[in-house]
Amino acid sequence: MRKSYVSYFFMKLKCGDVFVVPRTARHYLALRYSRAKRKPFIGPLHGSIIATYRCNLRCSMCELYKRPIEYEKMGKKELTTEEMKVVIDDFAAIRTAGIGFTGGEPLLRGDMPELIAYAKNKGMITHMSSNGFAINEKVAKKLMGSGLDAIGFSLDGSTKETHDGIRGISGSYDRVINAISIFNKLNKTAKKKIIIVVVTVISTLNLHEIKDIVYTLKKMGVDKISFIPFHDIGVLSDGTQKMERHRIEKSDLKRLDDVIEELIRISKKESIIDSSESYLRMFKYCFRDRPAPIPCYAGYATLAIDGYGDIYPCFPFAEIGLKGHVTNVRDISLKDYWKSKKMQGVRESIRECRKCYWNNQAEINLLFHPSKIKDIK
C-alpha cells in the first residue's frame, strides 16, 4: 500500500505537480502533531468507503456478506449515490489525501465509476479493492475512464484449488486472473495507467504457495503484491467467532518465519513487493498472538464510512462492527463529526489499541514509526 502510494506521487511529479512532495510532508507533520496534541488539525491520509457489504463470494475468513441481511431486518438502507457524494465532499473538506473504495465487493454498486470520478475531481487519490469476479472489459474501461489511480485484487492461492477453496466460489481464481489480464492489456494503450496491486491474506491454507503466488503475478506483470496476515480482531456483530481453520499452529511458526524472511529477501531485489520490511516482520508478532509493537493512528490518519453511513475510526473496526461509538452521516455530517467531542472520545477510547495487523492501518502506523521493527525473539 505504501509503495503504491509512492508510485502515485512519482506519477504526479512526472505530470508536473511539483507541490505534491511539500504538500504531503505538511500533511504528515500535521498528523503527527494532531495525535500528540489530541486534536485533529487536518484530515486523514487514508479514508475508506466501504461501498457495500454485499459480495458475490463466500470467503471462509469473512462474514461481511451476511451483514446486509442483518441490517435489512433493522430497517437500515444503503446510502444513495447523492448521499455518497456528500460523504466524498466532506472527506475533501477535511483535506483527506486519498480514498479507498472497498466492500464486500464495491462493483455490486452500479455507481462505482461515478463515485470514483467524483472523488478524483475533488483532488484525492483513489483506490478500489475488488475480488475481480464482476470485471469484464466493459467494466474495466469504465473504471479506467473514471480516473482510478490503483486497483487491488484479492488472490489467495497460486492454484485454483487453493484460491477457490478459500474464496468459497468455484471459478473465482479464473475470474480474478482474467481481471488482472484485462487491466494489463488496457494499461498498454492507456494515457493514464492504473496501478495494479494484488493482495494475499496469508494463512495456514496457503502458506505453502506464497512464493509461487509472487512469481506467478510477476510473470503476469502486476505492479505490486501486498500481504495481510489472517487474524482475529474481535467477534462479529452476531457474536460468532471467525473461522479457526486459517490459524497457523505453533508447529508451523518456523515455516511461517522462513516464508516471511523469503519475502523480505525478494523485496530487497524486486520492487514488486508492496509490503514494507517492517510490516512483514510484524506478521511474526501477529501469528504469535502478540499485540502490535507500535502505536495506532486510527481516527487521525484513517477514517472509514460504510455503505449505510456508519462512521468508524478505521476499516478494521468497521470490519468487526465496533459497538458503542458508531455515529451515522445521516445524523451529523462527516465534516462536523471529524472535529466533534464525540469523535475525539472515540479516538481516546482506541488510543492504546494494538489488536490490528490490517495492511491499510498497520502500514500507515509504520509511516509514523519509521525505524525497523525488531525481529521477534
Short mmCIF file of C-alpha atoms in Angstrom, two decimals:
data_model
loop_
_atom_site.label_atom_id
_atom_site.label_comp_id
_atom_site.label_asym_id
_atom_site.label_seq_id
_atom_site.Cartn_x
_atom_site.Cartn_y
_atom_site.Cartn_z
CA MET A 1 0.00 0.00 0.00
CA ARG A 2 2.74 2.47 0.94
CA LYS A 3 4.81 1.78 -2.18
CA SER A 4 1.80 2.02 -4.50
CA TYR A 5 1.05 5.43 -3.00
CA VAL A 6 4.69 6.43 -3.59
CA SER A 7 4.27 5.32 -7.20
CA TYR A 8 1.30 7.66 -7.43
CA PHE A 9 3.37 10.60 -6.15
CA PHE A 10 6.06 9.93 -8.74
CA MET A 11 3.36 9.91 -11.42
CA LYS A 12 2.14 13.30 -10.14
CA LEU A 13 5.69 14.65 -10.32
CA LYS A 14 6.06 13.45 -13.89
CA CYS A 15 2.81 15.23 -14.72
CA GLY A 16 4.25 18.49 -13.39
CA ASP A 17 2.73 18.66 -9.91
CA VAL A 18 5.87 20.00 -8.18
CA PHE A 19 3.96 20.75 -4.99
CA VAL A 20 2.94 17.13 -4.27
CA VAL A 21 6.03 16.50 -2.10
CA PRO A 22 5.80 19.55 0.21
CA ARG A 23 2.02 19.10 0.37
CA THR A 24 2.42 15.51 1.51
CA ALA A 25 5.17 16.39 4.00
CA ARG A 26 2.95 19.09 5.53
CA HIS A 27 0.09 16.59 5.86
CA TYR A 28 2.37 14.06 7.53
CA LEU A 29 3.68 16.56 10.08
CA ALA A 30 0.17 17.83 10.83
CA LEU A 31 -0.97 14.28 11.61
CA ARG A 32 1.95 13.65 13.97
CA TYR A 33 1.10 16.89 15.74
CA SER A 34 -2.61 16.00 15.82
CA ARG A 35 -2.10 12.74 17.69
CA ALA A 36 0.45 14.28 20.05
CA LYS A 37 -1.88 17.16 20.92
CA ARG A 38 -5.05 15.01 20.82
CA LYS A 39 -6.72 17.32 18.32
CA PRO A 40 -7.31 16.83 14.56
CA PHE A 41 -5.53 19.65 12.70
CA ILE A 42 -6.02 18.00 9.31
CA GLY A 43 -7.98 15.18 7.72
CA PRO A 44 -6.75 11.57 7.35
CA LEU A 45 -4.17 10.28 4.91
CA HIS A 46 -6.50 7.43 4.03
CA GLY A 47 -10.28 7.43 4.05
CA SER A 48 -12.09 4.13 3.50
CA ILE A 49 -15.51 3.97 1.91
CA ILE A 50 -16.99 0.51 2.36
CA ALA A 51 -19.31 0.99 -0.58
CA THR A 52 -21.38 -2.11 0.21
CA TYR A 53 -21.19 -5.22 2.36
CA ARG A 54 -22.82 -7.22 -0.43
CA CYS A 55 -20.47 -9.74 -2.00
CA ASN A 56 -20.54 -12.36 -4.76
CA LEU A 57 -18.01 -14.58 -2.97
CA ARG A 58 -18.27 -16.54 0.29
CA CYS A 59 -14.77 -16.30 1.72
CA SER A 60 -14.16 -18.59 4.66
CA MET A 61 -12.37 -15.87 6.66
CA CYS A 62 -15.06 -13.21 6.19
CA GLU A 63 -18.73 -12.94 7.03
CA LEU A 64 -19.42 -9.38 5.85
CA TYR A 65 -21.75 -10.72 3.16
CA LYS A 66 -24.17 -11.65 5.97
CA ARG A 67 -24.39 -8.08 7.23
CA PRO A 68 -26.92 -6.78 4.62
CA ILE A 69 -29.41 -9.41 5.80
CA GLU A 70 -28.88 -8.35 9.41
CA TYR A 71 -29.16 -4.65 8.53
CA GLU A 72 -32.27 -5.14 6.41
CA LYS A 73 -34.01 -6.64 9.45
CA MET A 74 -33.01 -3.49 11.35
CA GLY A 75 -34.51 -1.29 8.65
CA LYS A 76 -31.16 0.15 7.55
CA LYS A 77 -30.66 1.22 3.93
CA GLU A 78 -27.51 1.81 1.91
CA LEU A 79 -26.52 5.37 1.09
CA THR A 80 -27.74 6.62 -2.27
CA THR A 81 -25.35 7.93 -4.92
CA GLU A 82 -26.08 11.51 -3.88
CA GLU A 83 -25.55 10.69 -0.20
CA MET A 84 -22.22 9.07 -1.07
CA LYS A 85 -21.20 12.22 -2.94
CA VAL A 86 -21.92 14.30 0.16
CA VAL A 87 -19.62 11.95 2.12
CA ILE A 88 -16.91 12.44 -0.52
CA ASP A 89 -17.44 16.22 -0.34
CA ASP A 90 -16.82 16.05 3.40
CA PHE A 91 -13.73 13.88 3.02
CA ALA A 92 -12.37 16.54 0.67
CA ALA A 93 -13.43 19.37 3.01
CA ILE A 94 -11.36 17.99 5.90
CA ARG A 95 -8.44 17.53 3.45
CA THR A 96 -8.25 13.77 3.13
CA ALA A 97 -5.33 12.68 0.93
CA GLY A 98 -6.83 9.53 -0.58
CA ILE A 99 -9.97 7.41 -0.70
CA GLY A 100 -10.05 3.61 -0.83
CA PHE A 101 -13.33 2.12 -2.08
CA THR A 102 -13.84 -1.37 -0.72
CA GLY A 103 -16.50 -3.86 0.40
CA GLY A 104 -17.86 -6.53 0.24
CA GLU A 105 -17.50 -6.19 -3.50
CA PRO A 106 -17.79 -2.49 -4.41
CA LEU A 107 -18.67 -3.24 -8.03
CA LEU A 108 -22.03 -4.60 -6.88
CA ARG A 109 -22.90 -0.91 -6.67
CA GLY A 110 -23.59 0.28 -10.21
CA ASP A 111 -22.42 3.80 -9.40
CA MET A 112 -18.80 2.95 -8.56
CA PRO A 113 -17.19 4.58 -11.65
CA GLU A 114 -19.27 7.70 -10.98
CA LEU A 115 -18.22 7.85 -7.32
CA ILE A 116 -14.56 7.29 -8.17
CA ALA A 117 -14.65 10.06 -10.78
CA TYR A 118 -16.32 12.35 -8.24
CA ALA A 119 -13.56 11.71 -5.68
CA LYS A 120 -10.88 12.28 -8.31
CA ASN A 121 -12.44 15.60 -9.26
CA LYS A 122 -12.11 16.58 -5.60
CA GLY A 123 -8.34 16.07 -5.86
CA MET A 124 -8.00 12.86 -3.85
CA ILE A 125 -6.02 9.70 -4.67
CA THR A 126 -8.44 6.87 -5.49
CA HIS A 127 -8.03 3.15 -4.93
CA MET A 128 -10.59 0.37 -5.30
CA SER A 129 -10.40 -3.18 -3.94
CA SER A 130 -12.14 -5.98 -5.84
CA ASN A 131 -12.31 -9.76 -5.99
CA GLY A 132 -12.36 -9.45 -9.80
CA PHE A 133 -15.43 -11.64 -10.19
CA ALA A 134 -17.60 -8.97 -11.84
CA ILE A 135 -14.94 -7.46 -14.09
CA ASN A 136 -15.04 -7.73 -17.87
CA GLU A 137 -13.52 -5.43 -20.48
CA LYS A 138 -16.54 -3.10 -20.48
CA VAL A 139 -16.42 -2.63 -16.71
CA ALA A 140 -12.63 -2.22 -16.77
CA LYS A 141 -12.86 0.54 -19.39
CA LYS A 142 -15.39 2.40 -17.25
CA LEU A 143 -13.02 2.20 -14.28
CA MET A 144 -10.12 3.39 -16.45
CA GLY A 145 -12.25 6.30 -17.58
CA SER A 146 -13.15 7.23 -14.00
CA GLY A 147 -9.57 8.30 -13.26
CA LEU A 148 -8.97 5.48 -10.77
CA ASP A 149 -5.33 5.57 -9.62
CA ALA A 150 -4.94 1.99 -8.35
CA ILE A 151 -6.96 -1.21 -8.23
CA GLY A 152 -6.38 -4.03 -5.78
CA PHE A 153 -7.35 -7.63 -6.47
CA SER A 154 -7.57 -10.45 -3.94
CA LEU A 155 -5.64 -13.62 -4.76
CA ASP A 156 -5.12 -16.24 -2.06
CA GLY A 157 -3.55 -19.11 -3.95
CA SER A 158 -1.29 -19.95 -6.86
CA THR A 159 -3.72 -22.73 -7.80
CA LYS A 160 -7.44 -22.82 -8.49
CA GLU A 161 -7.97 -25.36 -5.74
CA THR A 162 -6.45 -23.19 -3.02
CA HIS A 163 -7.92 -19.86 -4.08
CA ASP A 164 -11.41 -21.18 -4.84
CA GLY A 165 -11.38 -23.18 -1.62
CA ILE A 166 -10.65 -20.06 0.43
CA ARG A 167 -12.93 -17.75 -1.54
CA GLY A 168 -15.84 -20.20 -1.46
CA ILE A 169 -16.94 -19.98 -5.11
CA SER A 170 -15.76 -22.20 -7.96
CA GLY A 171 -14.27 -20.20 -10.82
CA SER A 172 -13.17 -17.25 -8.68
CA TYR A 173 -9.49 -17.93 -9.46
CA ASP A 174 -10.08 -17.80 -13.21
CA ARG A 175 -12.15 -14.63 -12.84
CA VAL A 176 -9.52 -12.70 -10.89
CA ILE A 177 -6.68 -13.83 -13.20
CA ASN A 178 -8.80 -12.70 -16.17
CA ALA A 179 -9.49 -9.34 -14.49
CA ILE A 180 -5.76 -8.74 -13.97
CA SER A 181 -5.08 -9.66 -17.60
CA ILE A 182 -7.74 -7.21 -18.82
CA PHE A 183 -6.19 -4.30 -16.91
CA ASN A 184 -2.69 -5.25 -18.07
CA LYS A 185 -3.95 -5.14 -21.65
CA LEU A 186 -5.72 -1.79 -21.22
CA ASN A 187 -2.69 -0.28 -19.48
CA LYS A 188 -0.57 -0.83 -22.58
CA THR A 189 -2.51 1.78 -24.56
CA ALA A 190 -3.94 3.95 -21.78
CA LYS A 191 -2.91 7.59 -21.43
CA LYS A 192 -3.08 7.15 -17.66
CA LYS A 193 -2.02 3.77 -16.31
CA ILE A 194 -3.84 2.19 -13.37
CA ILE A 195 -1.51 0.71 -10.73
CA ILE A 196 -2.41 -2.98 -10.34
CA VAL A 197 -1.99 -4.31 -6.79
CA VAL A 198 -2.72 -7.88 -5.71
CA VAL A 199 -3.45 -8.61 -2.05
CA THR A 200 -2.94 -12.02 -0.44
CA VAL A 201 -4.15 -12.98 3.03
CA ILE A 202 -1.54 -15.34 4.49
CA SER A 203 -2.90 -18.27 6.48
CA THR A 204 -2.15 -21.92 7.07
CA LEU A 205 -4.22 -22.72 3.96
CA ASN A 206 -1.83 -21.02 1.54
CA LEU A 207 1.46 -20.72 3.41
CA HIS A 208 3.00 -23.33 1.08
CA GLU A 209 2.11 -21.29 -2.04
CA ILE A 210 3.22 -17.76 -1.11
CA LYS A 211 6.44 -17.76 -3.10
CA ASP A 212 4.64 -19.27 -6.11
CA ILE A 213 1.99 -16.52 -5.89
CA VAL A 214 4.71 -13.87 -6.09
CA TYR A 215 6.36 -15.30 -9.19
CA THR A 216 3.05 -16.09 -10.88
CA LEU A 217 1.98 -12.47 -10.50
CA LYS A 218 5.38 -11.15 -11.51
CA LYS A 219 5.08 -13.04 -14.80
CA MET A 220 1.64 -11.52 -15.28
CA GLY A 221 3.10 -8.02 -14.96
CA VAL A 222 1.28 -6.74 -11.87
CA ASP A 223 2.79 -3.65 -10.30
CA LYS A 224 2.64 -4.57 -6.62
CA ILE A 225 1.87 -7.52 -4.34
CA SER A 226 0.71 -6.81 -0.79
CA PHE A 227 0.19 -9.26 2.08
CA ILE A 228 -2.09 -9.36 5.12
CA PRO A 229 -1.80 -11.88 7.97
CA PHE A 230 -5.01 -13.67 8.86
CA HIS A 231 -6.01 -12.68 12.37
CA ASP A 232 -9.00 -12.30 14.65
CA ILE A 233 -9.52 -8.74 15.84
CA GLY A 234 -12.75 -9.41 17.70
CA VAL A 235 -16.11 -11.09 17.47
CA LEU A 236 -18.56 -10.49 14.68
CA SER A 237 -21.70 -8.47 15.16
CA ASP A 238 -23.76 -11.64 15.63
CA GLY A 239 -21.40 -12.81 18.39
CA THR A 240 -19.78 -15.66 16.44
CA GLN A 241 -16.05 -16.12 16.15
CA LYS A 242 -14.27 -16.08 12.81
CA MET A 243 -13.20 -19.34 11.21
CA GLU A 244 -10.36 -21.04 13.07
CA ARG A 245 -9.02 -23.16 10.23
CA HIS A 246 -6.91 -20.27 8.90
CA ARG A 247 -4.76 -20.00 12.01
CA ILE A 248 -1.13 -21.03 11.79
CA GLU A 249 -0.37 -23.58 14.50
CA LYS A 250 2.68 -23.30 16.75
CA SER A 251 4.24 -26.24 14.94
CA ASP A 252 4.20 -24.20 11.70
CA LEU A 253 5.62 -20.95 13.08
CA LYS A 254 9.16 -21.78 11.92
CA ARG A 255 7.78 -22.37 8.45
CA LEU A 256 6.00 -19.02 8.61
CA ASP A 257 9.20 -17.27 9.70
CA ASP A 258 11.04 -18.78 6.73
CA VAL A 259 8.33 -17.56 4.34
CA ILE A 260 8.47 -14.04 5.79
CA GLU A 261 12.27 -13.94 5.51
CA GLU A 262 12.00 -15.12 1.90
CA LEU A 263 9.53 -12.31 1.12
CA ILE A 264 11.91 -9.80 2.70
CA ARG A 265 14.78 -11.15 0.57
CA ILE A 266 12.64 -10.85 -2.56
CA SER A 267 11.56 -7.31 -1.62
CA LYS A 268 15.20 -6.20 -1.45
CA LYS A 269 15.74 -7.40 -5.01
CA GLU A 270 12.32 -6.87 -6.59
CA SER A 271 10.18 -3.74 -6.39
CA ILE A 272 7.05 -5.84 -6.82
CA ILE A 273 6.59 -6.49 -3.06
CA ASP A 274 4.41 -3.65 -1.77
CA SER A 275 4.55 -4.65 1.91
CA SER A 276 7.36 -2.94 3.81
CA GLU A 277 10.02 -4.99 5.59
CA SER A 278 8.83 -3.72 8.97
CA TYR A 279 5.25 -4.73 8.23
CA LEU A 280 6.30 -8.21 7.11
CA ARG A 281 8.26 -8.67 10.35
CA MET A 282 5.10 -7.78 12.25
CA PHE A 283 3.46 -10.92 10.85
CA LYS A 284 5.58 -12.91 13.30
CA TYR A 285 4.00 -10.93 16.16
CA CYS A 286 0.54 -11.42 14.71
CA PHE A 287 0.71 -15.20 14.34
CA ARG A 288 2.08 -15.49 17.86
CA ASP A 289 -0.94 -13.55 19.17
CA ARG A 290 1.19 -10.67 20.39
CA PRO A 291 -0.01 -7.06 20.37
CA ALA A 292 1.23 -4.83 17.56
CA PRO A 293 4.56 -3.26 18.60
CA ILE A 294 3.71 0.32 17.54
CA PRO A 295 1.01 2.89 18.46
CA CYS A 296 -2.03 3.30 16.22
CA TYR A 297 -3.10 6.42 14.32
CA ALA A 298 -6.70 5.31 13.76
CA GLY A 299 -9.08 8.25 13.91
CA TYR A 300 -6.30 10.64 12.92
CA ALA A 301 -4.58 9.20 9.85
CA THR A 302 -7.52 6.94 8.95
CA LEU A 303 -11.31 7.12 8.89
CA ALA A 304 -13.92 4.74 7.49
CA ILE A 305 -17.53 5.10 6.37
CA ASP A 306 -19.63 2.08 5.48
CA GLY A 307 -22.34 1.80 2.85
CA TYR A 308 -25.03 2.55 5.42
CA GLY A 309 -23.37 5.76 6.60
CA ASP A 310 -21.89 4.49 9.86
CA ILE A 311 -18.60 6.21 10.78
CA TYR A 312 -15.64 4.26 12.17
CA PRO A 313 -12.12 5.41 13.10
CA CYS A 314 -10.62 2.77 10.82
CA PHE A 315 -11.53 -0.02 8.42
CA PRO A 316 -10.74 -2.84 10.91
CA PHE A 317 -13.32 -1.54 13.39
CA ALA A 318 -15.88 -1.40 10.59
CA GLU A 319 -14.94 -4.99 9.77
CA ILE A 320 -15.82 -6.19 13.27
CA GLY A 321 -18.77 -3.84 13.77
CA LEU A 322 -17.45 -1.66 16.61
CA LYS A 323 -20.18 -1.19 19.17
CA GLY A 324 -20.91 1.79 21.39
CA HIS A 325 -19.25 4.55 19.36
CA VAL A 326 -20.98 4.43 15.99
CA THR A 327 -22.38 7.67 14.55
CA ASN A 328 -24.14 7.95 11.18
CA VAL A 329 -23.69 10.59 8.48
CA ARG A 330 -27.47 10.87 8.22
CA ASP A 331 -27.42 12.32 11.74
CA ILE A 332 -24.34 14.54 11.51
CA SER A 333 -22.11 15.48 8.60
CA LEU A 334 -18.72 13.83 8.42
CA LYS A 335 -17.11 17.27 8.32
CA ASP A 336 -18.76 18.29 11.60
CA TYR A 337 -18.22 14.91 13.25
CA TRP A 338 -14.49 14.91 12.47
CA LYS A 339 -13.85 17.74 14.96
CA SER A 340 -16.61 16.85 17.42
CA LYS A 341 -16.17 15.88 21.08
CA LYS A 342 -17.76 12.51 20.35
CA MET A 343 -15.21 11.69 17.67
CA GLN A 344 -12.41 12.75 20.00
CA GLY A 345 -13.88 10.42 22.60
CA VAL A 346 -13.64 7.57 20.07
CA ARG A 347 -10.01 8.45 19.38
CA GLU A 348 -9.21 8.38 23.09
CA SER A 349 -11.02 5.06 23.63
CA ILE A 350 -8.88 3.30 20.99
CA ARG A 351 -5.62 5.20 21.54
CA GLU A 352 -3.89 2.19 23.07
CA CYS A 353 -5.33 -0.37 20.64
CA ARG A 354 -2.74 -2.90 19.44
CA LYS A 355 -5.05 -5.57 18.02
CA CYS A 356 -4.84 -4.84 14.32
CA TYR A 357 -2.46 -6.01 11.60
CA TRP A 358 -4.52 -4.91 8.59
CA ASN A 359 -2.27 -3.52 5.87
CA ASN A 360 -4.35 -0.38 5.33
CA GLN A 361 -3.91 0.53 9.00
CA ALA A 362 -0.62 -1.02 10.09
CA GLU A 363 1.37 0.33 7.13
CA ILE A 364 0.09 3.83 7.85
CA ASN A 365 1.02 3.43 11.53
CA LEU A 366 4.52 2.47 10.40
CA LEU A 367 4.83 5.73 8.47
CA PHE A 368 4.90 7.49 11.83
CA HIS A 369 7.35 4.96 13.33
CA PRO A 370 9.90 4.55 10.52
CA SER A 371 12.54 2.65 12.48
CA LYS A 372 12.61 -1.02 11.53
CA ILE A 373 10.60 -3.43 13.63
CA LYS A 374 12.93 -5.69 15.60
CA ASP A 375 12.69 -9.35 14.71
CA ILE A 376 10.70 -11.31 17.25
CA LYS A 377 12.53 -13.50 19.76
#
